Amino acid sequence: MVHVPLNNFSIFYHLLFMKELSKIEKYIIEKVKEKRNEHELTQIVLSQKLNMSDSFVGHVETPKRRAKYNVNHINSLAKIFKCSPKEFLPEKPL
């Protein structure tokens, strides 16, 4: 077991558990945020429409959080926004 002083715990936690978001994750999050804003939905309302906790979308949109959209979320988002799931993905690989 590693002993980490309490004042350094957040730095240790970040280095151990927090990975930088990939380009594709950032792209999808930004596309969903654009759609959410176009439809004038708050983070809470969209979270509720996804049947997730009220804080889910806020956590996804916060880079320091680990929450991300998965393919089921993308499918549900397409239903909510009445669009193709493709609209959340780039034309070419990133």
Short mmCIF file of C-alpha atoms in Angstrom, two decimals:
data_model
loop_
_atom_site.label_atom_id
_atom_site.label_comp_id
_atom_site.label_asym_id
_atom_site.label_seq_id
_atom_site.Cartn_x
_atom_site.Cartn_y
_atom_site.Cartn_z
CA MET A 1 0.00 0.00 0.00
CA VAL A 2 1.21 3.47 -0.90
CA HIS A 3 1.02 6.18 1.76
CA VAL A 4 0.08 9.51 0.26
CA PRO A 5 -0.06 12.65 2.43
CA LEU A 6 -3.59 14.04 2.51
CA ASN A 7 -2.60 17.36 0.91
CA ASN A 8 -1.18 15.45 -2.08
CA PHE A 9 -4.10 13.04 -2.34
CA SER A 10 -5.93 14.92 -5.09
CA ILE A 11 -2.79 15.04 -7.24
CA PHE A 12 -2.17 11.33 -6.62
CA TYR A 13 -5.81 10.49 -7.42
CA HIS A 14 -5.71 12.52 -10.63
CA LEU A 15 -2.51 10.85 -11.83
CA LEU A 16 -3.72 7.37 -10.91
CA PHE A 17 -7.33 7.45 -12.05
CA MET A 18 -8.00 10.40 -14.31
CA LYS A 19 -7.09 9.85 -17.92
CA GLU A 20 -7.22 12.61 -20.48
CA LEU A 21 -10.32 12.31 -22.63
CA SER A 22 -9.64 10.94 -26.08
CA LYS A 23 -10.29 13.06 -29.17
CA ILE A 24 -13.39 11.03 -30.01
CA GLU A 25 -14.77 11.40 -26.47
CA LYS A 26 -14.24 15.18 -26.60
CA TYR A 27 -15.86 15.35 -30.05
CA ILE A 28 -18.98 13.42 -28.95
CA ILE A 29 -19.35 15.43 -25.75
CA GLU A 30 -19.11 18.69 -27.71
CA LYS A 31 -21.65 17.52 -30.33
CA VAL A 32 -24.14 16.50 -27.64
CA LYS A 33 -23.61 19.84 -25.88
CA GLU A 34 -24.27 21.69 -29.15
CA LYS A 35 -27.52 19.73 -29.68
CA ARG A 36 -28.53 20.29 -26.06
CA ASN A 37 -28.03 24.04 -26.44
CA GLU A 38 -29.82 24.14 -29.82
CA HIS A 39 -32.83 22.51 -28.16
CA GLU A 40 -32.49 24.81 -25.12
CA LEU A 41 -32.27 21.90 -22.69
CA THR A 42 -30.50 22.19 -19.37
CA GLN A 43 -28.04 19.54 -18.25
CA ILE A 44 -30.58 18.37 -15.68
CA VAL A 45 -33.44 18.06 -18.17
CA LEU A 46 -31.30 16.09 -20.62
CA SER A 47 -30.09 13.84 -17.80
CA GLN A 48 -33.71 13.13 -16.89
CA LYS A 49 -34.66 12.42 -20.50
CA LEU A 50 -31.81 9.86 -20.54
CA ASN A 51 -33.21 8.33 -17.32
CA MET A 52 -29.95 9.11 -15.57
CA SER A 53 -29.19 11.01 -12.37
CA ASP A 54 -29.77 14.76 -12.57
CA SER A 55 -26.02 15.35 -12.47
CA PHE A 56 -25.07 12.90 -15.26
CA VAL A 57 -24.81 15.32 -18.20
CA GLY A 58 -23.04 17.87 -16.03
CA HIS A 59 -20.50 15.23 -15.06
CA VAL A 60 -19.99 14.23 -18.70
CA GLU A 61 -19.47 17.85 -19.72
CA THR A 62 -16.95 18.42 -16.89
CA PRO A 63 -13.50 17.29 -18.10
CA LYS A 64 -12.33 16.33 -14.60
CA ARG A 65 -15.14 13.77 -14.24
CA ARG A 66 -14.93 10.22 -15.57
CA ALA A 67 -18.54 10.02 -16.81
CA LYS A 68 -18.85 9.58 -20.56
CA TYR A 69 -21.55 8.77 -23.09
CA ASN A 70 -21.68 5.17 -24.31
CA VAL A 71 -23.31 3.80 -27.46
CA ASN A 72 -26.61 3.28 -25.67
CA HIS A 73 -26.58 6.91 -24.56
CA ILE A 74 -25.82 8.01 -28.13
CA ASN A 75 -28.75 5.97 -29.40
CA SER A 76 -31.04 7.50 -26.77
CA LEU A 77 -29.75 10.98 -27.56
CA ALA A 78 -30.59 10.44 -31.23
CA LYS A 79 -34.16 9.53 -30.23
CA ILE A 80 -34.43 12.56 -27.94
CA PHE A 81 -33.11 14.96 -30.60
CA LYS A 82 -34.87 13.11 -33.45
CA CYS A 83 -31.69 12.69 -35.47
CA SER A 84 -29.29 9.99 -36.56
CA PRO A 85 -26.72 8.70 -34.07
CA LYS A 86 -24.21 9.55 -36.82
CA GLU A 87 -24.67 13.23 -36.00
CA PHE A 88 -22.65 12.69 -32.83
CA LEU A 89 -19.73 11.06 -34.62
CA PRO A 90 -17.07 12.55 -36.92
CA GLU A 91 -17.04 11.69 -40.62
CA LYS A 92 -13.45 10.47 -40.40
CA PRO A 93 -11.52 8.80 -37.59
CA LEU A 94 -9.82 11.18 -35.17
#
